[in-house]
Coordinates of C-alpha atoms and ligand atoms in Angstrom, one line a residue:
X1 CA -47.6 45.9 116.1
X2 CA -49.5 49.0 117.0
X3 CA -48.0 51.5 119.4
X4 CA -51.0 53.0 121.7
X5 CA -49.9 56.6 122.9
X6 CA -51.0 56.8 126.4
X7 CA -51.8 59.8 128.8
X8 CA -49.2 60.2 130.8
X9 CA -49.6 62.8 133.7
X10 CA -47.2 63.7 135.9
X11 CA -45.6 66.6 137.0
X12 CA -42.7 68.1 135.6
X13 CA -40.6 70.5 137.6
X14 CA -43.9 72.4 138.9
X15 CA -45.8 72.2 136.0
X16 CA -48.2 69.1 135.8
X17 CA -48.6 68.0 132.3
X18 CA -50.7 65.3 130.5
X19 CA -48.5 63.9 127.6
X20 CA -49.7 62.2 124.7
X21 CA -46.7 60.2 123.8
X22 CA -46.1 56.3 123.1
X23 CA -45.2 54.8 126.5
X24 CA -41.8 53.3 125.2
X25 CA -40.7 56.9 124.5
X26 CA -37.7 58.1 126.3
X27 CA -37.9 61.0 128.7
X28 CA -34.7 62.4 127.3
X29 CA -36.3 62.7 123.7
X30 CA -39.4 64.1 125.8
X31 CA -37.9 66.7 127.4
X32 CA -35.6 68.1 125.2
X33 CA -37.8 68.0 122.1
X34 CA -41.4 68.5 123.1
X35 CA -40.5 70.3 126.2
X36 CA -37.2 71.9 124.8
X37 CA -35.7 71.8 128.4
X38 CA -32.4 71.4 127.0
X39 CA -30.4 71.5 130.3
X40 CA -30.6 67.7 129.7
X41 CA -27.9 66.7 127.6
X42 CA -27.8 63.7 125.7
X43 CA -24.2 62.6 125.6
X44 CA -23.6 58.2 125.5
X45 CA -27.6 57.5 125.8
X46 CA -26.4 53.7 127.1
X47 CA -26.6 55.3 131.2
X48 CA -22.8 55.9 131.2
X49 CA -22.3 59.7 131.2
X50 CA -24.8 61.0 133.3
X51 CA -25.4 64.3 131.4
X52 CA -28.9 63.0 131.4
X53 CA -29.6 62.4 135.2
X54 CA -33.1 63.8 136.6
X55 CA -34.3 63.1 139.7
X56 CA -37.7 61.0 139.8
X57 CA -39.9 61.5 142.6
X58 CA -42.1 58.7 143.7
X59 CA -45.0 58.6 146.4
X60 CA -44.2 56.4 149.1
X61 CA -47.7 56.8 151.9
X62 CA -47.2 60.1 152.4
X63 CA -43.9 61.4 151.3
X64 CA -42.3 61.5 148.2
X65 CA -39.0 59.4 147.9
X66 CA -36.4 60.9 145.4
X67 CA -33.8 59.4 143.5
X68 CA -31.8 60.1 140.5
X69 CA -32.1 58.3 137.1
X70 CA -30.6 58.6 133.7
X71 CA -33.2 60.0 131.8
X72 CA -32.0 58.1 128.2
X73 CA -33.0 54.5 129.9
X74 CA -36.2 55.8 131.3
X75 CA -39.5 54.9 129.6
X76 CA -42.3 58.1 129.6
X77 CA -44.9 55.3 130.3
X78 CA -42.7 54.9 134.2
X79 CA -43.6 58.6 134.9
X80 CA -47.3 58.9 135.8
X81 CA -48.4 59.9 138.9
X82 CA -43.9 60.8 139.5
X83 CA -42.6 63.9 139.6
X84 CA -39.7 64.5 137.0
X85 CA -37.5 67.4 137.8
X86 CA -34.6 68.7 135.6
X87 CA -32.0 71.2 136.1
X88 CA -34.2 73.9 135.2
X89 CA -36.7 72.5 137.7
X90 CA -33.8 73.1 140.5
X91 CA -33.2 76.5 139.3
X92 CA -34.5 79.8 141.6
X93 CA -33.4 83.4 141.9
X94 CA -30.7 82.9 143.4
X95 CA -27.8 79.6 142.9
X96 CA -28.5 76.9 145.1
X97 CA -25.8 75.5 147.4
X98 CA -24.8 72.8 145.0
X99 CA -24.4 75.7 141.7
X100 CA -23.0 78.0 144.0
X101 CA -20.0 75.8 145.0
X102 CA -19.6 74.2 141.7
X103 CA -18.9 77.7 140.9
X104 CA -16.5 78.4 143.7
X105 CA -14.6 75.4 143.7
X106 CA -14.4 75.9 139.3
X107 CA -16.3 72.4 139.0
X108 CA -17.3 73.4 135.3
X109 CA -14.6 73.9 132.1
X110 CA -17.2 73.3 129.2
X111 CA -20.1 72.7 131.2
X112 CA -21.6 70.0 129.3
X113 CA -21.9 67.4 131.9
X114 CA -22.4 69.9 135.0
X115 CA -26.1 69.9 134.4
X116 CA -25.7 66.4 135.5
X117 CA -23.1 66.5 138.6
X118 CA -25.5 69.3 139.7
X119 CA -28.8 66.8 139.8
X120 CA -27.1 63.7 141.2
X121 CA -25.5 65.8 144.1
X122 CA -28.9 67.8 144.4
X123 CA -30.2 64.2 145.0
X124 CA -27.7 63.0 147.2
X125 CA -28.6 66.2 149.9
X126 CA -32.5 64.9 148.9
X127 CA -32.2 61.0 149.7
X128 CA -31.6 60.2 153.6
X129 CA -29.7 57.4 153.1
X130 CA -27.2 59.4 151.3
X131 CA -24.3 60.4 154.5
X132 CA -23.5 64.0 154.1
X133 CA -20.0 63.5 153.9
X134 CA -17.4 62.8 151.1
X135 CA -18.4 59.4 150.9
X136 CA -22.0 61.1 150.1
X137 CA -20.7 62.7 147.7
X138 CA -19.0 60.4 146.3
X139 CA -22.1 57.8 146.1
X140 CA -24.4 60.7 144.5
X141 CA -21.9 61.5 141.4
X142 CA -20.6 58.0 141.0
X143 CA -22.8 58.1 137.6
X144 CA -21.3 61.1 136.1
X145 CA -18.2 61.5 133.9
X146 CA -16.0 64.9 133.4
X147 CA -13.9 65.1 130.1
X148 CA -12.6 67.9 131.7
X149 CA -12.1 69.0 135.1
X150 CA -10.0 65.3 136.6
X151 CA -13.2 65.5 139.1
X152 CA -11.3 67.0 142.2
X153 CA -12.6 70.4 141.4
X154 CA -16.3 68.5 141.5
X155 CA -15.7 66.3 144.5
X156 CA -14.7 70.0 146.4
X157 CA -18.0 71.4 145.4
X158 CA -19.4 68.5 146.7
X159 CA -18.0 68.7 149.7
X160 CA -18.4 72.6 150.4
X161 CA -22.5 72.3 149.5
X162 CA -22.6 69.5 152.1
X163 CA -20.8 71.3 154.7
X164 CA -22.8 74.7 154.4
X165 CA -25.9 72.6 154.7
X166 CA -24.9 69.8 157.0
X167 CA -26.5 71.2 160.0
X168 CA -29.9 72.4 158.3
X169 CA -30.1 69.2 157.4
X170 CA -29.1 66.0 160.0
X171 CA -32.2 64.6 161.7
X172 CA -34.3 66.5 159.7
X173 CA -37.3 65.7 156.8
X174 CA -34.3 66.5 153.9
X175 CA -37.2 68.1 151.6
X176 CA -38.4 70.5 154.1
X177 CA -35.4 71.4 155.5
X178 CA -33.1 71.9 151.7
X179 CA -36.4 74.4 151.0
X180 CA -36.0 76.4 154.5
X181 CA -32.3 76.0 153.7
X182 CA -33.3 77.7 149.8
X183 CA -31.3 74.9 148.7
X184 CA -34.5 73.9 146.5
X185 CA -37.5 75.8 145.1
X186 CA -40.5 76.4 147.7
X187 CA -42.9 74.1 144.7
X188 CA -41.0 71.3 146.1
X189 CA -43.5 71.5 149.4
X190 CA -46.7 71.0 147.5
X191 CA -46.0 68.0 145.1
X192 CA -47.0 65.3 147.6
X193 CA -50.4 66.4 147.6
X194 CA -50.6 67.0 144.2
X195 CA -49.3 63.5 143.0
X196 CA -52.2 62.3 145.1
X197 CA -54.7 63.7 143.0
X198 CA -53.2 62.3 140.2
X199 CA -55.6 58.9 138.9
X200 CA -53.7 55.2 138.3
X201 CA -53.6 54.9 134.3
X202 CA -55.8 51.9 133.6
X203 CA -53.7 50.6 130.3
X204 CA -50.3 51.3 131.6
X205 CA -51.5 49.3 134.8
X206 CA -52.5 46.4 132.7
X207 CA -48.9 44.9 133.0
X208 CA -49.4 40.7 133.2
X209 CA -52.4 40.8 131.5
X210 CA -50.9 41.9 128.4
X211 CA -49.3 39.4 125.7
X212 CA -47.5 39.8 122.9
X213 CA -45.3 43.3 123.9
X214 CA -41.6 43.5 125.3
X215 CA -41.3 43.4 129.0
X216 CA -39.4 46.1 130.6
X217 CA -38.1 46.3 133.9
X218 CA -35.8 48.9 135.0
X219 CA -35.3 48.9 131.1
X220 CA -30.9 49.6 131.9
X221 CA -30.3 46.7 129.5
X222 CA -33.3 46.8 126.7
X223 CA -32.6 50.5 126.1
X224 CA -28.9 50.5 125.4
X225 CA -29.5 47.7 123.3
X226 CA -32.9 48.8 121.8
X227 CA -33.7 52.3 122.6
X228 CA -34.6 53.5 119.7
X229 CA -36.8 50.9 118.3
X230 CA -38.4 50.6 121.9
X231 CA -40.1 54.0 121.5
X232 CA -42.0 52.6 118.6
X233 CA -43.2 49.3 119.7
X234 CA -45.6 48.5 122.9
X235 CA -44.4 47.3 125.8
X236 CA -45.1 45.9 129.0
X237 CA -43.8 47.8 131.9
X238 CA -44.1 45.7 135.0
X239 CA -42.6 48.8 137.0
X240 CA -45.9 50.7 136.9
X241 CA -47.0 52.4 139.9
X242 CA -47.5 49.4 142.1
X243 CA -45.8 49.3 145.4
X244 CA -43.1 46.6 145.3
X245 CA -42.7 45.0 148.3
X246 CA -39.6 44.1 150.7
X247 CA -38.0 40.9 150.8
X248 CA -39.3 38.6 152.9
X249 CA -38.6 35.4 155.2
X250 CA -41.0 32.7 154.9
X251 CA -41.1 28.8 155.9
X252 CA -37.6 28.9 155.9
X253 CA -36.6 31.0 152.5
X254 CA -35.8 34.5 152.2
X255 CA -38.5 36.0 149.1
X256 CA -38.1 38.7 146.9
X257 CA -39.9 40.5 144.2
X258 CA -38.4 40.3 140.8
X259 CA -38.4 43.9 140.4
X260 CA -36.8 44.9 143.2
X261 CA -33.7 47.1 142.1
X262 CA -30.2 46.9 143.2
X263 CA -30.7 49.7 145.8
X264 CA -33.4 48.3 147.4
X265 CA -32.0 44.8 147.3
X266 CA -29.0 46.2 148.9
X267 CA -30.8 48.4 151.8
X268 CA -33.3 45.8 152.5
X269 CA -33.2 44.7 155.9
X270 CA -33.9 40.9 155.5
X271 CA -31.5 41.1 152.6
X272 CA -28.8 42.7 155.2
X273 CA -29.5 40.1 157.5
X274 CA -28.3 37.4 155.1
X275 CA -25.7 38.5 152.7
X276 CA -24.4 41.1 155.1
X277 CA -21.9 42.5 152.8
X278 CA -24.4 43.1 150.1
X279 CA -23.9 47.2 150.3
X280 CA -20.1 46.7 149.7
X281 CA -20.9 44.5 146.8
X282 CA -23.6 47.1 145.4
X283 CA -21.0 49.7 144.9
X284 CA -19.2 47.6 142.5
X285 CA -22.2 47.0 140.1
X286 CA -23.0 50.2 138.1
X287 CA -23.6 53.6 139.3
X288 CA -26.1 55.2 141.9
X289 CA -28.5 56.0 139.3
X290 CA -28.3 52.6 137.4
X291 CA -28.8 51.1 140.5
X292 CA -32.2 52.8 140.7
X293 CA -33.5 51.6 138.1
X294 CA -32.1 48.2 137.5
X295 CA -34.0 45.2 138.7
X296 CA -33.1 41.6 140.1
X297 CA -35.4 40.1 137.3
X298 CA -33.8 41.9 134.6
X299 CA -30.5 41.2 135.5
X300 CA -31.5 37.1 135.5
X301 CA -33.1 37.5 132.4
X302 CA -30.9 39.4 130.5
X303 CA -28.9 36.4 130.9
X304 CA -25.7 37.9 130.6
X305 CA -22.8 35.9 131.2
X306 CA -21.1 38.3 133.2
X307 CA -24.3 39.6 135.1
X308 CA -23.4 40.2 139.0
X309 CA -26.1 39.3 140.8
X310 CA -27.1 36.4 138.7
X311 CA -23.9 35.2 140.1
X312 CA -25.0 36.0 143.3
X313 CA -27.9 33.9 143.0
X314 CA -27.0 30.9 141.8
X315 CA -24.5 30.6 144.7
X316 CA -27.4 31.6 146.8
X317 CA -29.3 28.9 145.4
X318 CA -32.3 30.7 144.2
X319 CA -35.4 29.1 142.6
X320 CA -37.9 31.4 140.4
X321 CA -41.4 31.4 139.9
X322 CA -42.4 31.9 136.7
X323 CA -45.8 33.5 135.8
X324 CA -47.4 33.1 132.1
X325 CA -50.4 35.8 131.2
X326 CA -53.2 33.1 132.9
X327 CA -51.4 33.3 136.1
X328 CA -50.6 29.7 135.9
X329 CA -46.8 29.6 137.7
X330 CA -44.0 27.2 137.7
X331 CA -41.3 27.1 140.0
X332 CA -38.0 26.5 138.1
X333 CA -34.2 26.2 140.3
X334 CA -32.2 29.4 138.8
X335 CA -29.1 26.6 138.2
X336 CA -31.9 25.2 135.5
X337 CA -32.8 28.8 133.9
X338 CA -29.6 28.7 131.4
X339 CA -29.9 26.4 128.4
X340 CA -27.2 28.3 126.4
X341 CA -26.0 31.9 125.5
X342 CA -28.9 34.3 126.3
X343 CA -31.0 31.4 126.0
X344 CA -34.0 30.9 128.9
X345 CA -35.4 27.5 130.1
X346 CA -38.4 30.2 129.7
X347 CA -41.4 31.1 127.4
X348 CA -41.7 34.0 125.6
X349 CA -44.8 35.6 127.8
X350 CA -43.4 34.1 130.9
X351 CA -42.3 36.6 133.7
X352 CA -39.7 36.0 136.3
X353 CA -42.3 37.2 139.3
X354 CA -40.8 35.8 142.4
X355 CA -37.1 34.8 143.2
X356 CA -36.0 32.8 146.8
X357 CA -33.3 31.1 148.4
X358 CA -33.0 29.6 151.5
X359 CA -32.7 31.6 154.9
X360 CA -29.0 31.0 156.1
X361 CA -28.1 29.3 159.4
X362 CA -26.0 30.5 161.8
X363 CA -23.1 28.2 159.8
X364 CA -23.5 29.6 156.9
X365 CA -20.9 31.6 155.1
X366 CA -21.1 33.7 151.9
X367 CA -19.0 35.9 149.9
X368 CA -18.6 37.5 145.9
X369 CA -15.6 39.0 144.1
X370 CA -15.6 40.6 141.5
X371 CA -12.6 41.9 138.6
X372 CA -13.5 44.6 136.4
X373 CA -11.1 46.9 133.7
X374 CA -11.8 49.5 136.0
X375 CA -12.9 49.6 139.5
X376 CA -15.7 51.4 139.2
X377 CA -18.6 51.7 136.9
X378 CA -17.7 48.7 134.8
X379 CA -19.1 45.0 134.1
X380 CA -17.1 42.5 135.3
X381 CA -14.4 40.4 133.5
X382 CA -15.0 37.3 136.0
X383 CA -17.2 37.4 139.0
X384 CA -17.5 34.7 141.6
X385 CA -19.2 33.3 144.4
X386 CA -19.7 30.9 146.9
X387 CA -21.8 30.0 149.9
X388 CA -20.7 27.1 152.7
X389 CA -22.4 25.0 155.4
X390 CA -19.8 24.4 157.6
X391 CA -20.2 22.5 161.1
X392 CA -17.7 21.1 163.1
X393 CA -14.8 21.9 160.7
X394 CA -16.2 20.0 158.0
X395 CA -17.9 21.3 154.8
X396 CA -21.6 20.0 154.7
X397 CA -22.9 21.9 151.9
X398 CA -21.2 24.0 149.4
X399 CA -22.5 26.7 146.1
X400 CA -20.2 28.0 144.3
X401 CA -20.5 30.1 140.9
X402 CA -18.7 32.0 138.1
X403 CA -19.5 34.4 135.5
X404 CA -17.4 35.5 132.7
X405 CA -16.2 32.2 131.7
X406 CA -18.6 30.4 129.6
X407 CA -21.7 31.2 127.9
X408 CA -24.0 31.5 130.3
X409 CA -23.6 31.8 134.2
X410 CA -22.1 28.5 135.9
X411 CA -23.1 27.1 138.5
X412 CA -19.9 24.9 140.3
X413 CA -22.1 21.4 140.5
X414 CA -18.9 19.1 140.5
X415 CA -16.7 22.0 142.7
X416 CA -19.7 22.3 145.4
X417 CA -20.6 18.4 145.7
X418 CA -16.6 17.7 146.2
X419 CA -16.3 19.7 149.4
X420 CA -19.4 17.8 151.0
X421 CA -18.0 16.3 154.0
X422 CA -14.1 17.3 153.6
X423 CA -12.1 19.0 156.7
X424 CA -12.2 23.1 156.1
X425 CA -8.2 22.6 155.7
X426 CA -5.8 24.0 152.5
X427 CA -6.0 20.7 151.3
X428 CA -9.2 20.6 150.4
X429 CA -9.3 24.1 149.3
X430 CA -6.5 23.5 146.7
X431 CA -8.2 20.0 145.5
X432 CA -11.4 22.4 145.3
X433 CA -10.0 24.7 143.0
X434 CA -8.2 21.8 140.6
X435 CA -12.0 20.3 140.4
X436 CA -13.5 23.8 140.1
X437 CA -11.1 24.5 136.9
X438 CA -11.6 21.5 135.3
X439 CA -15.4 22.5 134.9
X440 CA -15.1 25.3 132.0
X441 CA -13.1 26.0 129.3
X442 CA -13.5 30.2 128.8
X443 CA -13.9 31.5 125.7
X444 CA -11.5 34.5 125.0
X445 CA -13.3 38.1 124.3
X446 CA -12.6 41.9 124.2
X447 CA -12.7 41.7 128.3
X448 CA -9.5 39.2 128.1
X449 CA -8.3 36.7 126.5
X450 CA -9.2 32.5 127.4
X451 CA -6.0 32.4 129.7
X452 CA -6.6 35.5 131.7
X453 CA -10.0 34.3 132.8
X454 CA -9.2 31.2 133.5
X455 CA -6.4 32.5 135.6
X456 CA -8.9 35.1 137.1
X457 CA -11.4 32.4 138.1
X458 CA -9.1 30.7 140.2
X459 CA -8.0 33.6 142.0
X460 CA -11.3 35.0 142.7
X461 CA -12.3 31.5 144.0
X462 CA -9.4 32.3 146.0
X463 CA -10.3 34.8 147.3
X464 CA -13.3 33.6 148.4
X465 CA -11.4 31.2 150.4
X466 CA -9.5 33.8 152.0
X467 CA -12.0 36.1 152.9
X468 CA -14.5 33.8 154.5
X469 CA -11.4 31.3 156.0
X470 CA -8.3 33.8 156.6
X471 CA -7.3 31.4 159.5
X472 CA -7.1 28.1 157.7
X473 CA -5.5 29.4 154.6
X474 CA -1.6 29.2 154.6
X475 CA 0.3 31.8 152.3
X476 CA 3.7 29.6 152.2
X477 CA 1.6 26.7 151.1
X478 CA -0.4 28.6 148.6
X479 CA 2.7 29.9 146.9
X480 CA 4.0 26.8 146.8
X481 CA 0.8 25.1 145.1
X482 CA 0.5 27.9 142.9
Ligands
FAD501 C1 -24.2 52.1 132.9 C2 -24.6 50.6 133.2 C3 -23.8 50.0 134.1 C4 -24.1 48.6 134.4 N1 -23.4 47.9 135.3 C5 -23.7 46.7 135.6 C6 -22.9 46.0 136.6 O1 -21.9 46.5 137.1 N2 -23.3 44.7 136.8 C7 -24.3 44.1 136.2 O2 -24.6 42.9 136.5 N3 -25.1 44.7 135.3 C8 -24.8 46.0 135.0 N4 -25.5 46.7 134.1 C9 -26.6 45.9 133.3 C10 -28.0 46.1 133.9 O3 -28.1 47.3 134.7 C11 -28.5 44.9 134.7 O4 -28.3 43.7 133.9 C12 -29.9 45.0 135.2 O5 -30.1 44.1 136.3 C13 -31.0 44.8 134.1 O6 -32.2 44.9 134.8 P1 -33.4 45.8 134.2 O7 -34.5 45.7 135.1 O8 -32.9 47.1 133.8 O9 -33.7 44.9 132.9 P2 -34.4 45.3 131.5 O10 -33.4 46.1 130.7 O11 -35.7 45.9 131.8 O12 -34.6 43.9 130.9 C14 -33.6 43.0 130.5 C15 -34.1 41.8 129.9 O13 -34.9 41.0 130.8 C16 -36.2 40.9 130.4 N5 -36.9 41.0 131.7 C17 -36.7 41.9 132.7 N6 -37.4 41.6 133.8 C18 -38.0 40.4 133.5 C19 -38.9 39.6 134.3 N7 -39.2 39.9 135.6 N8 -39.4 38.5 133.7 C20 -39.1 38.2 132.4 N9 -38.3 38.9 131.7 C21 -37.8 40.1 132.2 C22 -36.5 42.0 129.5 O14 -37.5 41.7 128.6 C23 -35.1 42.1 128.8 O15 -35.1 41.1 127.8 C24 -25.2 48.0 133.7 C25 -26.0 48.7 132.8 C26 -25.7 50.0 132.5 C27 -26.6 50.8 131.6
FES502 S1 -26.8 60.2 127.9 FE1 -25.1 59.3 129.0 S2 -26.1 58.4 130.7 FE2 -27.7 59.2 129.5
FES503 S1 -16.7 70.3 132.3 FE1 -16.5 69.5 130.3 S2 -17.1 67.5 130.4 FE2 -17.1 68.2 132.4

């Protein structure tokens, strides 16, 4: 297959620049070999580290939204009409707040991933949603790892550049303010403008229409597993430039776009209204920057065993629409989309374009858990989920799913069709979980051995119970079952 370079212009700290370069290409190559801006370090290139983190400004009306991104997943074709600023594009005559404390506070031994602490926290001051406070800070480096330092030294810096700005900065435009503040070059004031004038790319717009090349969403799975390769063969990128609209609630289900990311999944306000723990559950998948980038679709159709919102979904009881290059599109229920280890009830030029479930009544309950090797930053060992219609005591419908234990996600048809009708009582709850387990037999891996997850599963399920029914469940009884 032929790889067509494309013109991608866009501007580049305060330089606007028009690169000829295949669209697959990764910015990291980019930047540190045509550009030489070597302050971007290439350290795991799988969106681990974060010694590749830029921050990626896109127009949204008439400001410019910012957000950080690990620049080894990132596709150059993603970056016209965006602004693409590096460390050096941070840099000015004097240190900013962020450099100055990390210097103060001795947040750098051998400096190789401080190019990367200093970016994510630079974006963390730049994104509103971001609280200026150690939880901020916390959120805006949760992508970065430190061979050196044990972090506390980087959390204080952290900490000390929020607090000498904190007052420049609440209730104020964060841009505007961080350049007043000389927190941020004064170039920063005139990108907006300039991304304006800056023409949609006809080709790399083409998305659907084209057949035959690799889709990529938010690309956090394709490029760890393909990057290289990906740089030479042509692509589809179906983030390219078009707005991507909020979820929605319409003749009673709640409607997303497939490429919605994690972040805007979990901040959408429809979403919120629904699952309204989904920011607590956001912070245990990946890391800010991953979240960024990663996309609803692409965690479906990556079809992962262990993917977390794919077990989200199913208990959520989504359906998809399907959309081949015609536009002809099928609806499909997500419980049918698994036919066996990352295989898709899906053809190969079909795209996963719309994803819904239905709205929740006001007896609706919903909960995931999650167990990971490590809290943070890490893909689950077993995940689970589960969503009840309860109404006077009594279950009337039940959804209930597991990841980690079989080859592809399960969906708990047996477990969720026992409870219809049964009292919300420890009974039933313990009955639940016998059917529930006799439904899989996991397959031991690297994550934990056949036993484990089995053993995981139930608890999980659990702890569903507990957190959604803390009244009903009874500890001595549960011991004594157990
Ligand atoms: C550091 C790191 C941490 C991670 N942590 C987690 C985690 O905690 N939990 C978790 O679940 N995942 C995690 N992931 C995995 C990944 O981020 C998710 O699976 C993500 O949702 C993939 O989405 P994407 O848009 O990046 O997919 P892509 O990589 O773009 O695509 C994945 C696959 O789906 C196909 N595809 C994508 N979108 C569509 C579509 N709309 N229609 C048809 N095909 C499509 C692509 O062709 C490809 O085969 C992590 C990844 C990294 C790098
Ligand atoms: S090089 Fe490690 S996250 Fe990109
Ligand atoms: S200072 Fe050496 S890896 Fe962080």
């Amino acid at each position: 297959m032929v790889t067509v370079n494309k013109v991608v212009e866009f501007i580049l700290n305060s330089e606007t620049v028009q690169a000829h370069v295949p669209a697959g290409m990764l910015a990291l190559d980019y930047l540190r070999q045509h550009k030489i801006l070597t302050g971007t370090k290439s350290g795991c290139k799988e969106g681990d580290c974060g010694a590749c983190s830029v921050i990626i400004g896109e127009l949204k009306k008439n400001s410019i939204e910012y957000r950080p991104m690990t620049s080894c997943l990132l596709p150059m074709g993603e970056l016209h009409g965006r602004h693409l600023v590096t460390i050096e594009g941070l840099n000015m005559e004097h240190l900013s707040a962020v450099q100055n404390a990390m210097v103060d506070c001795g947040g750098t031994q051998c400096g190789y991933c401080t190019p990367g602490f200093v970016v994510c926290m630079t974006a963390g001051l730049m994104a509103p949603q971001i609280p200026l406070n150690e939880e901020g800070v916390l959120y805006a480096i949760s992508g970065n790892l430190c061979r050196c330092t044990g972090y506390q030294s980087i959390k204080n810096a952290g900490i000390q550049a929020i607090q000498s700005l904190r007052d420049r900065l609440i209730n104020k435009e964060r841009i505007k303010a961080l350049v007043e503040a000389k927190a941020l070059p004064t170039y920063f004031l005139g990108i907006a403008e300039r991304l304006k004038a800056i023409k949609p790319n006809e080709i790399l717009q083409m998305g659907l229409q084209q057949r035959g090349c690799t889709i990529v969403a938010g690309g956090t799975d394709l490029y760890v597993q393909r990057g290289e390769q990906l740089a030479e063969s042509s692509i589809t990128l179906l983030n390219n430039g078009s707005e991507i609209p909020s979820a929605r609630a319409c003749e009673g289900r709640v409607i997303i776009d497939a490429r919605m990311t994690f972040e805007a999944f979990a901040t959408d306000p429809v979403i919120k209204t629904h699952v309204q723990e989904i920011y607590d559950y956001n912070l245990l998948m990946a890391s800010w920057p991953i979240r960024t980038r990663s996309t609803i679709g692409g965690n479906l159709c990556n079809a992962s065993p262990i993917a977390d919102m794919t077990c989200l979904l199913l208990a959520l009881e989504c359906s998809l629409i399907l959309t081949s290059p015609d536009g002809h599109r099928r609806e499909l229920p997500l419980n049918e989309f698994y036919l066996g280890y990352k295989q898709l009830n899906k053809k190969s030029d079909e795209v996963v374009t719309e994803i819904s479930f239905p709205v929740f009544s006001e007896n609706t309950y919903f909960n995931w858990e999650k167990v990971s090797k490590r809290a943070w930053l890490d893909i689950a060992t077993v995940n689970a989920s589960c969503k009840f219609e309860v109404k006077e005591n009594h279950f009337t419908h039940s959804s209930m799913a597991l990841g980690g234990v079989s080859a592809t996600p399960l969906h708990l048809k047996e477990a969720s069709a026992f409870l219809d009708g049964k009292p919300v009582s420890m009974d039933t709850f313990l009955d639940c979980l016998a059917v529930a387990l006799s439904e899989f037999e996991p397959i031991g891996d690297v994550r934990g051995s056949a036993h484990y997850k089995r053993l995981l599963a139930r608890q999980l399920l659990l702890a569903n119970f507990v957190k959604l029914f803390p009244e009903t469940i009874n500890q001595e009884a549960l011991y004594a079952a157990l």
